[in-house]
Every structure is written in C-alpha cells, then in structure tokens.
Amino acid sequence: MELNERIAGISPSLTLAIDAKAKALAAAGEKVCGFGAGEPDFDTPEHIKEAAAKALRDGKTKYAPNDGIMELRAAISDKLSSENKLSYKQEQILVSNGAKHSLFNIFMALCREGDEVLIPAPFWLSYPEMVRVAGGKPVFVSGTEAHGLKVTASQLEAAITPRTKALVLNSPSNPTGMVYSHAELRALAEVAVKHNLYIVSDEIYERMVYDGMEAVSVGALSSEIFKRTITVNGFSKPYAMTGWRLGYFAGPIEIVKASSAFQSHSTSAPNTFAQYGAVAALRGPQDCVTKMVQAFDERRKFFHERLTAIKGITCVKPVGAFYMFPNIASFGLSSLQFAEKLLLQEKMAVVPGLPFGADAHIRLSYACSMANIEEGMVRLERFVKAL
Ligand SMILES: *Cc1c(COP(=O)(O)O)cnc(C)c1O
C-alpha cells in the first residue's frame, strides 16, 4: 500500500516491543523483574483524584475551550512565574493531551520542510520521530561519558548549518538522568541566541532532582533567551498522572497560536474533568511530590551502588529523573542483544539504549520497588558472569 511517506518512515517503538515480550512472559506465569517502566509507580495523590471526580459529578463533561480551561491556564501561568521565574501570559499557554502531544504540536508549528533540529544524544526516543513527521531533520550531537553524557556549547556550534532552526533540551534527562548546571545551560542557550535558534526545553522531570542539584529553566536565564524559548511541562511525572494525558507548553505567541489552530483540527482540548484535577495538582499541597521524590532518591542511591558493583558495568551517577543508564559495551553485545538475552535467560526486562541514540547503554527505571531492584541486581550479576 502506498502510505504517507512521513508516517511509513517512523520506526516502531523498540521499547514497546520489549515490553510486549515481558508481558507475554509474565502472562505465562514467569516472575518477570521489570525495569522498563517510564512512569512513576505511585498512584495519583487523592486530592487530585477527588477534584477530577467532583468536576465529573458537577457536570464538567462538555468540550473545554481548545487551549485548556481558564482556571488551569491561570494556575500554569502562576506556577511558571513563581517556581520557574518565567513570565508567560495565559494566551501564551496551550494545554494538550500530555507533554508528548505538546512537543508534537510545537514541532508541527516550527518545522519547515528540511529545517534542522539539534537533538543532544542520548535523547528521549520520540523527539527525532516527531521532528521527521513534521518535515524537519533531526541532527544529533552526542554527549560523551567524560562529560557526563551532556553536550557542550562548542559541540552544538559545530553542528549548526544555515538550516538549523531549533535546539531541544531535556534536563533532567530521560534516559541519562543528567542535569545541566546553570552555567552549562547558559553556554548552550547563548549558542542558540547567537545563531537565532529556538530552544525547546522539555522540563517534565524538573521536580526529580537529587544531591542538591537544581533544575534550571533555561528561559529564565535572560530576556534574550526567554524570547526564543518554548517551555514544555506536564503532570505525568511530578504528580504520577501518566494516564490522565495532560501536558502544556508556553512560548512565543506565534507558536502558541499556530499550535492551537493545529490542535483545534486534530484533538481539540484535552479531557475537561481531568483539567480540574490538574488545577488541584498545581494549587494544592506539594508534599505528595516531595514524598515521591524522596522515595526515588533512596532507590537511586541503593541502585547505583549495587549496579556499579557488578564487574564490567559502568554508570554515571544520575542526579535527576528516575533512570539508570549504564554502559554495557564491555560485554560485546549490542544493546538489543543484551536486552533480549537478559529477558530470555533471567526474565529481566530493561530497555536497550539504541532507540535513545546510545547503543552501548541500557536503560533501567527505578520507578519500582526496592525489592524489585534488589532481585534485579542478583539476576543481572548472574547474567553477566555467565556471558
Ligand atoms: C514522559 C515524558 C514526556 C511526556 O509525558 P506525557 O505523559 O506525554 O506528559 C515528555 N518528555 C520526556 C522526556 C518524558 O520522559
């Protein structure tokens, strides 16, 4: 069949393929030790659920305004101003069906045919596919392990061509768990200013930072940077609301308007009563987030210690998000082979690094119990010893 070339060219998600195999094994009665999860293992806090349930009972069951309900956009504007030092008016905010949807809307609005988008690698696997579907061209810049898997300003600068349109930043990062410092971000942003690029800043993991690290919003660094920054965030990760499908972005009004028009013809506004839950998430108590982050931090320390005690495995210590991204190159297998063998032999599910642009690595999520981490490290050690 002659399909749309842009869609036909998308690689199917390798993560989902491994996940399907793990689920099939579990269904067959195997005790699968899973590290694939890209979502918090906690339930959504009760007060957030109650606010959505109340909205539902109150008849908030009709279409919402395309850009999101006013109460939510006001709450987002307040949050961005008080927590992130970013001053966005309500009309500069578009609420969508998850931050993933926000990103897709942004790339659709931003990319002209052949426009290049700089994506630091390792990257979240959806960025390149979104850019391609939008008609743009992803250009990868790889962070080295010596530099904590982060990219430098000079690396970025070397990748710029007359077609470069935008730069994607994701700090804290999925999959590496790395966080850019104030100074590092400023250096990257200055390259963007110098070359007239937009910065798409995916800040979905901003609350998950450890060891005294601070997640800085790049748009807050200067007014020059702010003018070209599109700030993306959502509810999935901080409030354990992945299934609610709510995210947002804030940025220059032209991009918001174009994205809004596109959204109005594709999905319309996101779920109405879910948005009332999101208002409660932003306006309500934040200790629920703090508690979840503390739990992640405990697991992170234990996990990293056990993981790096295994011979042949090295892993830069993550200071953000909830993933370990160890290097497994010493075993002589591709990340796909490693992940498949590990699943087959030890019934342990991890995500290969290949779709994140890092075939020497695997990704292990610690959005799981301590007991799961403990058991997983026994299995992984046994597995690599037998290789
Ligand atoms: C989970 C995730 C998102 C999007 O999550 P939504 O559920 O669509 O809000 C965006 N970026 C990164 C890096 C993620 O890990």
mmCIF file of C-alpha atoms and ligand atoms in Angstrom:
data_model
loop_
_atom_site.group_PDB
_atom_site.id
_atom_site.type_symbol
_atom_site.label_atom_id
_atom_site.label_comp_id
_atom_site.label_asym_id
_atom_site.label_seq_id
_atom_site.Cartn_x
_atom_site.Cartn_y
_atom_site.Cartn_z
ATOM 1 C CA MET A 1 0.000 0.000 0.000
ATOM 2 C CA GLU A 2 1.288 3.493 -0.720
ATOM 3 C CA LEU A 3 1.232 5.134 2.690
ATOM 4 C CA ASN A 4 2.175 8.648 3.687
ATOM 5 C CA GLU A 5 5.990 8.615 3.457
ATOM 6 C CA ARG A 6 6.399 10.573 6.669
ATOM 7 C CA ILE A 7 4.372 8.086 8.677
ATOM 8 C CA ALA A 8 5.622 4.983 6.903
ATOM 9 C CA GLY A 9 9.182 6.047 7.762
ATOM 10 C CA ILE A 10 8.622 6.081 11.534
ATOM 11 C CA SER A 11 10.440 3.360 13.460
ATOM 12 C CA PRO A 12 8.048 1.418 15.653
ATOM 13 C CA SER A 13 8.874 1.775 19.321
ATOM 14 C CA LEU A 14 11.514 -0.789 20.373
ATOM 15 C CA THR A 15 10.583 -0.100 23.966
ATOM 16 C CA LEU A 16 7.075 -1.338 23.378
ATOM 17 C CA ALA A 17 8.359 -4.470 21.626
ATOM 18 C CA ILE A 18 10.436 -5.490 24.660
ATOM 19 C CA ASP A 19 7.550 -4.562 26.917
ATOM 20 C CA ALA A 20 5.199 -6.816 24.952
ATOM 21 C CA LYS A 21 7.623 -9.747 25.305
ATOM 22 C CA ALA A 22 7.948 -9.125 29.055
ATOM 23 C CA LYS A 23 4.187 -9.026 29.455
ATOM 24 C CA ALA A 24 3.792 -12.254 27.472
ATOM 25 C CA LEU A 25 6.318 -13.958 29.778
ATOM 26 C CA ALA A 26 4.508 -12.658 32.857
ATOM 27 C CA ALA A 27 1.182 -13.859 31.463
ATOM 28 C CA ALA A 28 2.754 -17.304 31.007
ATOM 29 C CA GLY A 29 3.430 -17.371 34.739
ATOM 30 C CA GLU A 30 7.107 -16.286 34.760
ATOM 31 C CA LYS A 31 8.277 -13.991 37.577
ATOM 32 C CA VAL A 32 9.463 -11.109 35.409
ATOM 33 C CA CYS A 33 11.690 -8.491 37.037
ATOM 34 C CA GLY A 34 10.756 -5.289 35.237
ATOM 35 C CA PHE A 35 12.838 -2.124 34.785
ATOM 36 C CA GLY A 36 11.166 -0.844 31.661
ATOM 37 C CA ALA A 37 8.622 1.495 33.240
ATOM 38 C CA GLY A 38 8.738 5.067 32.018
ATOM 39 C CA GLU A 39 6.224 6.208 34.602
ATOM 40 C CA PRO A 40 6.051 6.663 38.383
ATOM 41 C CA ASP A 41 4.872 3.526 40.196
ATOM 42 C CA PHE A 42 2.839 5.637 42.659
ATOM 43 C CA ASP A 43 -0.870 6.317 42.428
ATOM 44 C CA THR A 44 -2.102 9.856 41.713
ATOM 45 C CA PRO A 45 -2.491 11.744 45.039
ATOM 46 C CA GLU A 46 -6.010 11.527 46.471
ATOM 47 C CA HIS A 47 -6.854 15.265 46.473
ATOM 48 C CA ILE A 48 -6.139 15.435 42.736
ATOM 49 C CA LYS A 49 -8.379 12.457 42.001
ATOM 50 C CA GLU A 50 -11.094 13.956 44.190
ATOM 51 C CA ALA A 51 -11.003 17.286 42.305
ATOM 52 C CA ALA A 52 -11.491 15.487 38.994
ATOM 53 C CA ALA A 53 -14.250 13.297 40.456
ATOM 54 C CA LYS A 54 -16.010 16.387 41.766
ATOM 55 C CA ALA A 55 -15.765 18.079 38.365
ATOM 56 C CA LEU A 56 -17.255 14.976 36.811
ATOM 57 C CA ARG A 57 -20.131 14.963 39.318
ATOM 58 C CA ASP A 58 -20.635 18.704 38.737
ATOM 59 C CA GLY A 59 -21.234 18.063 35.060
ATOM 60 C CA LYS A 60 -17.890 19.238 33.685
ATOM 61 C CA THR A 61 -18.428 16.771 30.894
ATOM 62 C CA LYS A 62 -18.591 19.035 27.842
ATOM 63 C CA TYR A 63 -15.891 20.221 25.457
ATOM 64 C CA ALA A 64 -13.418 22.553 27.130
ATOM 65 C CA PRO A 65 -12.017 25.630 25.345
ATOM 66 C CA ASN A 66 -9.435 24.436 22.793
ATOM 67 C CA ASP A 67 -6.422 25.872 24.646
ATOM 68 C CA GLY A 68 -7.464 24.497 28.050
ATOM 69 C CA ILE A 69 -9.789 25.766 30.793
ATOM 70 C CA MET A 70 -9.041 29.250 32.041
ATOM 71 C CA GLU A 71 -8.524 28.068 35.658
ATOM 72 C CA LEU A 72 -5.804 25.679 34.530
ATOM 73 C CA ARG A 73 -4.015 28.148 32.282
ATOM 74 C CA ALA A 74 -4.070 30.665 35.125
ATOM 75 C CA ALA A 75 -2.628 28.062 37.521
ATOM 76 C CA ILE A 76 0.093 27.176 34.987
ATOM 77 C CA SER A 77 0.929 30.847 34.454
ATOM 78 C CA ASP A 78 1.255 31.318 38.252
ATOM 79 C CA LYS A 79 3.380 28.183 38.622
ATOM 80 C CA LEU A 80 5.747 29.195 35.819
ATOM 81 C CA SER A 81 6.126 32.629 37.310
ATOM 82 C CA SER A 82 6.626 31.638 40.963
ATOM 83 C CA GLU A 83 8.616 28.407 40.544
ATOM 84 C CA ASN A 84 10.430 28.928 37.271
ATOM 85 C CA LYS A 85 10.793 32.730 37.098
ATOM 86 C CA LEU A 86 9.139 32.643 33.694
ATOM 87 C CA SER A 87 6.578 35.296 32.949
ATOM 88 C CA TYR A 88 4.036 33.933 30.475
ATOM 89 C CA LYS A 89 0.577 35.388 29.917
ATOM 90 C CA GLN A 90 -2.328 32.981 29.749
ATOM 91 C CA GLU A 91 -2.585 33.339 25.975
ATOM 92 C CA GLN A 92 0.985 32.090 25.701
ATOM 93 C CA ILE A 93 -0.005 28.739 27.198
ATOM 94 C CA LEU A 94 -1.502 25.767 25.363
ATOM 95 C CA VAL A 95 -2.739 22.737 27.291
ATOM 96 C CA SER A 96 -2.580 19.451 25.376
ATOM 97 C CA ASN A 97 -3.006 15.689 25.804
ATOM 98 C CA GLY A 98 0.303 15.132 27.550
ATOM 99 C CA ALA A 99 3.683 16.806 27.176
ATOM 100 C CA LYS A 100 4.327 14.412 24.300
ATOM 101 C CA HIS A 101 1.408 15.976 22.467
ATOM 102 C CA SER A 102 2.682 19.457 23.338
ATOM 103 C CA LEU A 103 6.049 18.596 21.789
ATOM 104 C CA PHE A 104 4.393 17.248 18.664
ATOM 105 C CA ASN A 105 2.323 20.433 18.326
ATOM 106 C CA ILE A 106 5.482 22.520 18.711
ATOM 107 C CA PHE A 107 7.471 20.678 16.043
ATOM 108 C CA MET A 108 4.496 20.788 13.675
ATOM 109 C CA ALA A 109 4.270 24.540 14.135
ATOM 110 C CA LEU A 110 8.015 25.153 13.983
ATOM 111 C CA CYS A 111 9.491 22.952 11.262
ATOM 112 C CA ARG A 112 9.523 23.892 7.628
ATOM 113 C CA GLU A 113 10.459 21.171 5.148
ATOM 114 C CA GLY A 114 14.140 20.392 5.716
ATOM 115 C CA ASP A 115 14.624 22.548 8.812
ATOM 116 C CA GLU A 116 17.231 21.032 11.092
ATOM 117 C CA VAL A 117 16.604 20.441 14.778
ATOM 118 C CA LEU A 118 19.591 19.808 17.046
ATOM 119 C CA ILE A 119 18.959 16.914 19.422
ATOM 120 C CA PRO A 120 21.599 16.137 22.056
ATOM 121 C CA ALA A 121 22.133 12.373 22.344
ATOM 122 C CA PRO A 122 21.304 10.248 24.289
ATOM 123 C CA PHE A 123 17.794 11.613 23.732
ATOM 124 C CA TRP A 124 14.215 10.759 24.564
ATOM 125 C CA LEU A 125 13.255 8.472 21.706
ATOM 126 C CA SER A 126 10.230 10.399 20.460
ATOM 127 C CA TYR A 127 11.991 13.671 19.553
ATOM 128 C CA PRO A 128 13.542 12.522 16.261
ATOM 129 C CA GLU A 129 10.379 10.806 15.057
ATOM 130 C CA MET A 130 8.282 13.878 15.845
ATOM 131 C CA VAL A 131 10.698 16.147 14.002
ATOM 132 C CA ARG A 132 10.656 13.830 10.978
ATOM 133 C CA VAL A 133 6.860 13.657 10.875
ATOM 134 C CA ALA A 134 6.787 17.450 10.996
ATOM 135 C CA GLY A 135 9.047 17.580 7.916
ATOM 136 C CA GLY A 136 12.175 18.581 9.797
ATOM 137 C CA LYS A 137 15.520 16.827 10.010
ATOM 138 C CA PRO A 138 16.897 15.689 13.372
ATOM 139 C CA VAL A 139 20.619 16.363 13.779
ATOM 140 C CA PHE A 140 22.269 14.525 16.645
ATOM 141 C CA VAL A 141 25.035 15.824 18.849
ATOM 142 C CA SER A 142 26.408 13.178 21.203
ATOM 143 C CA GLY A 143 27.356 13.848 24.793
ATOM 144 C CA THR A 144 30.451 11.933 25.859
ATOM 145 C CA GLU A 145 30.724 9.898 29.043
ATOM 146 C CA ALA A 146 33.686 12.013 30.090
ATOM 147 C CA HIS A 147 31.295 14.957 30.116
ATOM 148 C CA GLY A 148 28.525 13.063 31.923
ATOM 149 C CA LEU A 149 26.678 12.298 28.659
ATOM 150 C CA LYS A 150 25.981 16.013 28.274
ATOM 151 C CA VAL A 151 26.782 18.116 25.208
ATOM 152 C CA THR A 152 28.918 21.232 25.172
ATOM 153 C CA ALA A 153 28.371 24.598 23.524
ATOM 154 C CA SER A 154 31.238 24.032 21.103
ATOM 155 C CA GLN A 155 29.788 20.669 20.038
ATOM 156 C CA LEU A 156 26.483 22.373 19.316
ATOM 157 C CA GLU A 157 28.112 25.183 17.454
ATOM 158 C CA ALA A 158 29.969 22.729 15.215
ATOM 159 C CA ALA A 159 26.655 21.120 14.202
ATOM 160 C CA ILE A 160 24.944 24.335 13.143
ATOM 161 C CA THR A 161 24.175 24.912 9.451
ATOM 162 C CA PRO A 162 22.133 27.612 7.667
ATOM 163 C CA ARG A 163 19.121 25.270 8.017
ATOM 164 C CA THR A 164 19.318 24.865 11.814
ATOM 165 C CA LYS A 165 16.053 26.004 13.324
ATOM 166 C CA ALA A 166 15.873 24.769 16.883
ATOM 167 C CA LEU A 167 17.644 23.047 19.738
ATOM 168 C CA VAL A 168 15.984 20.514 22.044
ATOM 169 C CA LEU A 169 16.966 20.488 25.702
ATOM 170 C CA ASN A 170 15.799 17.910 28.238
ATOM 171 C CA SER A 171 17.238 18.500 31.685
ATOM 172 C CA PRO A 172 16.814 16.405 33.835
ATOM 173 C CA SER A 173 17.208 13.909 31.039
ATOM 174 C CA ASN A 174 15.407 10.756 30.102
ATOM 175 C CA PRO A 175 17.299 8.399 29.606
ATOM 176 C CA THR A 176 20.560 9.562 31.243
ATOM 177 C CA GLY A 177 19.312 11.170 34.462
ATOM 178 C CA MET A 178 21.770 14.015 33.879
ATOM 179 C CA VAL A 179 21.043 17.610 34.831
ATOM 180 C CA TYR A 180 22.663 20.635 33.210
ATOM 181 C CA SER A 181 24.050 23.240 35.586
ATOM 182 C CA HIS A 182 23.213 26.904 35.410
ATOM 183 C CA ALA A 183 26.493 27.701 33.650
ATOM 184 C CA GLU A 184 26.232 24.812 31.203
ATOM 185 C CA LEU A 185 22.702 25.799 30.213
ATOM 186 C CA ARG A 186 23.690 29.390 29.760
ATOM 187 C CA ALA A 187 26.525 28.404 27.425
ATOM 188 C CA LEU A 188 24.164 26.269 25.311
ATOM 189 C CA ALA A 189 21.484 28.947 25.256
ATOM 190 C CA GLU A 190 23.994 31.569 24.160
ATOM 191 C CA VAL A 191 24.754 29.470 21.094
ATOM 192 C CA ALA A 192 21.029 29.453 20.340
ATOM 193 C CA VAL A 193 20.816 33.225 20.704
ATOM 194 C CA LYS A 194 23.895 33.798 18.559
ATOM 195 C CA HIS A 195 22.511 31.633 15.743
ATOM 196 C CA ASN A 196 18.909 32.682 16.071
ATOM 197 C CA LEU A 197 17.581 29.254 17.101
ATOM 198 C CA TYR A 198 14.506 28.356 19.083
ATOM 199 C CA ILE A 199 15.040 26.338 22.242
ATOM 200 C CA VAL A 200 12.514 23.619 23.002
ATOM 201 C CA SER A 201 13.014 22.920 26.706
ATOM 202 C CA ASP A 202 11.360 19.724 27.950
ATOM 203 C CA GLU A 203 11.229 20.193 31.728
ATOM 204 C CA ILE A 204 8.962 17.289 32.621
ATOM 205 C CA TYR A 205 11.423 15.900 35.225
ATOM 206 C CA GLU A 206 12.209 19.248 36.890
ATOM 207 C CA ARG A 207 10.956 18.074 40.294
ATOM 208 C CA MET A 208 13.040 14.887 40.277
ATOM 209 C CA VAL A 209 16.489 16.170 41.194
ATOM 210 C CA TYR A 210 18.877 14.852 43.854
ATOM 211 C CA ASP A 211 22.149 15.557 45.647
ATOM 212 C CA GLY A 212 21.262 19.242 45.930
ATOM 213 C CA MET A 213 21.009 19.656 42.162
ATOM 214 C CA GLU A 214 18.713 22.342 40.893
ATOM 215 C CA ALA A 215 16.737 22.073 37.664
ATOM 216 C CA VAL A 216 17.074 25.444 35.979
ATOM 217 C CA SER A 217 14.534 26.706 33.444
ATOM 218 C CA VAL A 218 16.639 27.842 30.545
ATOM 219 C CA GLY A 219 14.117 30.543 29.610
ATOM 220 C CA ALA A 220 14.735 32.266 32.934
ATOM 221 C CA LEU A 221 18.408 32.931 32.206
ATOM 222 C CA SER A 222 17.933 36.150 30.239
ATOM 223 C CA SER A 223 15.279 38.045 28.306
ATOM 224 C CA GLU A 224 17.115 37.285 25.043
ATOM 225 C CA ILE A 225 16.928 33.575 25.808
ATOM 226 C CA PHE A 226 13.344 33.825 27.035
ATOM 227 C CA LYS A 227 12.151 35.269 23.724
ATOM 228 C CA ARG A 228 13.239 32.145 21.854
ATOM 229 C CA THR A 229 12.415 29.510 24.436
ATOM 230 C CA ILE A 230 9.433 27.182 24.380
ATOM 231 C CA THR A 231 8.958 25.676 27.815
ATOM 232 C CA VAL A 232 7.319 22.245 27.957
ATOM 233 C CA ASN A 233 5.994 20.573 31.077
ATOM 234 C CA GLY A 234 3.207 18.323 32.258
ATOM 235 C CA PHE A 235 1.544 16.406 35.039
ATOM 236 C CA SER A 236 2.560 12.818 34.260
ATOM 237 C CA LYS A 237 5.885 12.666 36.046
ATOM 238 C CA PRO A 238 5.625 15.040 39.052
ATOM 239 C CA TYR A 239 2.101 14.055 40.085
ATOM 240 C CA ALA A 240 2.058 10.430 38.894
ATOM 241 C CA MET A 241 -0.666 11.289 36.367
ATOM 242 C CA THR A 242 0.550 9.474 33.237
ATOM 243 C CA GLY A 243 -2.861 8.076 32.387
ATOM 244 C CA TRP A 244 -4.588 11.454 32.661
ATOM 245 C CA ARG A 245 -2.923 12.700 29.479
ATOM 246 C CA LEU A 246 -2.290 16.331 30.332
ATOM 247 C CA GLY A 247 0.678 18.484 29.455
ATOM 248 C CA TYR A 248 1.351 22.019 28.291
ATOM 249 C CA PHE A 249 3.799 24.392 26.737
ATOM 250 C CA ALA A 250 4.358 28.114 26.987
ATOM 251 C CA GLY A 251 6.227 30.235 24.476
ATOM 252 C CA PRO A 252 6.196 32.954 21.837
ATOM 253 C CA ILE A 253 2.623 33.820 20.904
ATOM 254 C CA GLU A 254 3.015 32.949 17.179
ATOM 255 C CA ILE A 255 3.998 29.376 18.012
ATOM 256 C CA VAL A 256 1.185 29.052 20.534
ATOM 257 C CA LYS A 257 -1.358 30.361 18.017
ATOM 258 C CA ALA A 258 -0.190 28.041 15.242
ATOM 259 C CA SER A 259 -0.122 25.030 17.581
ATOM 260 C CA SER A 260 -3.524 25.933 18.920
ATOM 261 C CA ALA A 261 -5.013 26.044 15.417
ATOM 262 C CA PHE A 262 -3.425 22.682 14.631
ATOM 263 C CA GLN A 263 -4.742 21.212 17.891
ATOM 264 C CA SER A 264 -8.220 22.569 17.137
ATOM 265 C CA HIS A 265 -8.341 20.408 14.000
ATOM 266 C CA SER A 266 -6.700 17.317 15.431
ATOM 267 C CA THR A 267 -7.593 16.543 19.049
ATOM 268 C CA SER A 268 -9.394 19.674 20.317
ATOM 269 C CA ALA A 269 -8.983 20.429 24.019
ATOM 270 C CA PRO A 270 -7.842 17.680 26.369
ATOM 271 C CA ASN A 271 -10.279 15.939 28.721
ATOM 272 C CA THR A 272 -12.350 18.518 30.596
ATOM 273 C CA PHE A 273 -12.669 16.997 34.073
ATOM 274 C CA ALA A 274 -9.030 15.851 34.063
ATOM 275 C CA GLN A 275 -8.070 19.521 33.784
ATOM 276 C CA TYR A 276 -9.812 20.251 37.091
ATOM 277 C CA GLY A 277 -7.642 17.575 38.664
ATOM 278 C CA ALA A 278 -4.601 19.327 37.213
ATOM 279 C CA VAL A 279 -5.670 22.630 38.782
ATOM 280 C CA ALA A 280 -5.746 20.854 42.165
ATOM 281 C CA ALA A 281 -2.301 19.389 41.436
ATOM 282 C CA LEU A 282 -0.779 22.844 40.887
ATOM 283 C CA ARG A 283 -2.746 24.775 43.511
ATOM 284 C CA GLY A 284 -2.846 22.071 46.201
ATOM 285 C CA PRO A 285 -0.226 20.814 48.687
ATOM 286 C CA GLN A 286 3.097 19.755 47.188
ATOM 287 C CA ASP A 287 4.249 17.385 49.936
ATOM 288 C CA CYS A 288 2.956 14.451 47.865
ATOM 289 C CA VAL A 289 5.595 15.296 45.250
ATOM 290 C CA THR A 290 8.313 15.658 47.868
ATOM 291 C CA LYS A 291 7.487 12.206 49.263
ATOM 292 C CA MET A 292 7.660 10.550 45.868
ATOM 293 C CA VAL A 293 10.953 12.259 45.086
ATOM 294 C CA GLN A 294 12.392 11.089 48.425
ATOM 295 C CA ALA A 295 11.425 7.515 47.599
ATOM 296 C CA PHE A 296 13.087 7.798 44.182
ATOM 297 C CA ASP A 297 16.205 9.197 45.808
ATOM 298 C CA GLU A 298 16.536 6.263 48.247
ATOM 299 C CA ARG A 299 16.171 3.796 45.417
ATOM 300 C CA ARG A 300 18.626 5.736 43.274
ATOM 301 C CA LYS A 301 21.418 5.539 45.849
ATOM 302 C CA PHE A 302 20.919 1.846 46.536
ATOM 303 C CA PHE A 303 20.509 1.016 42.850
ATOM 304 C CA HIS A 304 23.597 2.890 41.699
ATOM 305 C CA GLU A 305 25.760 1.300 44.364
ATOM 306 C CA ARG A 306 24.621 -2.219 43.507
ATOM 307 C CA LEU A 307 24.753 -1.657 39.757
ATOM 308 C CA THR A 308 28.289 -0.292 39.670
ATOM 309 C CA ALA A 309 29.488 -3.110 41.943
ATOM 310 C CA ILE A 310 28.848 -5.510 39.056
ATOM 311 C CA LYS A 311 32.049 -6.196 37.146
ATOM 312 C CA GLY A 312 32.069 -4.750 33.612
ATOM 313 C CA ILE A 313 29.308 -2.230 34.214
ATOM 314 C CA THR A 314 29.946 1.487 34.494
ATOM 315 C CA CYS A 315 27.291 4.086 35.148
ATOM 316 C CA VAL A 316 27.494 7.833 35.549
ATOM 317 C CA LYS A 317 25.520 8.571 38.728
ATOM 318 C CA PRO A 318 22.187 10.118 37.746
ATOM 319 C CA VAL A 319 21.156 13.279 39.583
ATOM 320 C CA GLY A 320 17.695 13.628 38.068
ATOM 321 C CA ALA A 321 14.638 11.799 36.659
ATOM 322 C CA PHE A 322 14.292 8.087 37.599
ATOM 323 C CA TYR A 323 16.575 6.101 35.303
ATOM 324 C CA MET A 324 19.970 4.408 35.408
ATOM 325 C CA PHE A 325 21.745 4.428 32.049
ATOM 326 C CA PRO A 326 24.734 2.093 32.452
ATOM 327 C CA ASN A 327 27.323 1.294 29.800
ATOM 328 C CA ILE A 328 27.349 -2.402 28.901
ATOM 329 C CA ALA A 329 29.801 -2.246 25.966
ATOM 330 C CA SER A 330 32.395 -4.397 27.766
ATOM 331 C CA PHE A 331 30.226 -7.480 27.232
ATOM 332 C CA GLY A 332 30.488 -7.261 23.444
ATOM 333 C CA LEU A 333 26.762 -7.312 22.744
ATOM 334 C CA SER A 334 24.589 -4.659 21.143
ATOM 335 C CA SER A 335 22.056 -3.127 23.499
ATOM 336 C CA LEU A 336 19.293 -5.020 21.718
ATOM 337 C CA GLN A 337 21.091 -8.364 22.027
ATOM 338 C CA PHE A 338 21.867 -7.662 25.668
ATOM 339 C CA ALA A 339 18.271 -6.765 26.495
ATOM 340 C CA GLU A 340 16.830 -9.742 24.620
ATOM 341 C CA LYS A 341 19.214 -12.252 26.176
ATOM 342 C CA LEU A 342 18.629 -10.817 29.632
ATOM 343 C CA LEU A 343 14.900 -11.150 29.213
ATOM 344 C CA LEU A 344 15.163 -14.683 27.865
ATOM 345 C CA GLN A 345 17.670 -16.012 30.406
ATOM 346 C CA GLU A 346 16.858 -14.089 33.568
ATOM 347 C CA LYS A 347 13.328 -12.852 32.892
ATOM 348 C CA MET A 348 14.569 -9.335 33.496
ATOM 349 C CA ALA A 349 13.186 -6.501 31.356
ATOM 350 C CA VAL A 350 15.357 -3.477 30.539
ATOM 351 C CA VAL A 351 15.218 -1.040 27.626
ATOM 352 C CA PRO A 352 18.011 -1.136 25.004
ATOM 353 C CA GLY A 353 19.878 2.144 24.523
ATOM 354 C CA LEU A 354 19.729 2.014 20.722
ATOM 355 C CA PRO A 355 16.461 3.954 20.262
ATOM 356 C CA PHE A 356 17.836 6.618 22.642
ATOM 357 C CA GLY A 357 20.845 7.048 20.363
ATOM 358 C CA ALA A 358 23.250 5.140 22.644
ATOM 359 C CA ASP A 359 23.797 1.501 21.688
ATOM 360 C CA ALA A 360 26.477 0.986 24.354
ATOM 361 C CA HIS A 361 23.874 1.500 27.074
ATOM 362 C CA ILE A 362 20.693 0.059 28.559
ATOM 363 C CA ARG A 363 18.055 1.977 30.496
ATOM 364 C CA LEU A 364 16.720 0.773 33.820
ATOM 365 C CA SER A 365 13.905 2.631 35.517
ATOM 366 C CA TYR A 366 13.775 2.861 39.296
ATOM 367 C CA ALA A 367 10.084 3.656 39.322
ATOM 368 C CA CYS A 368 9.713 0.256 41.004
ATOM 369 C CA SER A 369 10.060 -1.226 44.477
ATOM 370 C CA MET A 370 13.342 -1.652 46.393
ATOM 371 C CA ALA A 371 12.669 -5.408 46.407
ATOM 372 C CA ASN A 372 12.494 -5.362 42.621
ATOM 373 C CA ILE A 373 15.833 -3.520 42.417
ATOM 374 C CA GLU A 374 17.418 -5.982 44.848
ATOM 375 C CA GLU A 375 16.183 -9.010 42.905
ATOM 376 C CA GLY A 376 17.129 -7.417 39.590
ATOM 377 C CA MET A 377 20.718 -6.862 40.678
ATOM 378 C CA VAL A 378 21.041 -10.550 41.659
ATOM 379 C CA ARG A 379 19.768 -11.565 38.236
ATOM 380 C CA LEU A 380 21.924 -9.064 36.339
ATOM 381 C CA GLU A 381 25.075 -10.128 38.176
ATOM 382 C CA ARG A 382 24.372 -13.810 37.451
ATOM 383 C CA PHE A 383 23.656 -12.947 33.819
ATOM 384 C CA VAL A 384 26.862 -11.025 33.127
ATOM 385 C CA LYS A 385 29.007 -13.615 34.937
ATOM 386 C CA ALA A 386 27.682 -16.266 32.556
ATOM 387 C CA LEU A 387 28.377 -14.178 29.433
HETATM 388 C C1 LIG B 1 7.306 11.010 29.932
HETATM 389 C C2 LIG B 1 7.983 12.037 29.108
HETATM 390 C C3 LIG B 1 7.275 13.035 28.391
HETATM 391 C C4 LIG B 1 5.794 13.143 28.207
HETATM 392 O O1 LIG B 1 4.944 12.644 29.044
HETATM 393 P P1 LIG B 1 3.384 12.895 28.875
HETATM 394 O O2 LIG B 1 2.818 11.718 29.606
HETATM 395 O O3 LIG B 1 3.034 12.887 27.432
HETATM 396 O O4 LIG B 1 3.084 14.194 29.525
HETATM 397 C C5 LIG B 1 7.978 14.008 27.730
HETATM 398 N N1 LIG B 1 9.318 14.025 27.739
HETATM 399 C C6 LIG B 1 10.030 13.097 28.380
HETATM 400 C C7 LIG B 1 11.500 13.208 28.346
HETATM 401 C C8 LIG B 1 9.399 12.061 29.074
HETATM 402 O O5 LIG B 1 10.130 11.123 29.681
#
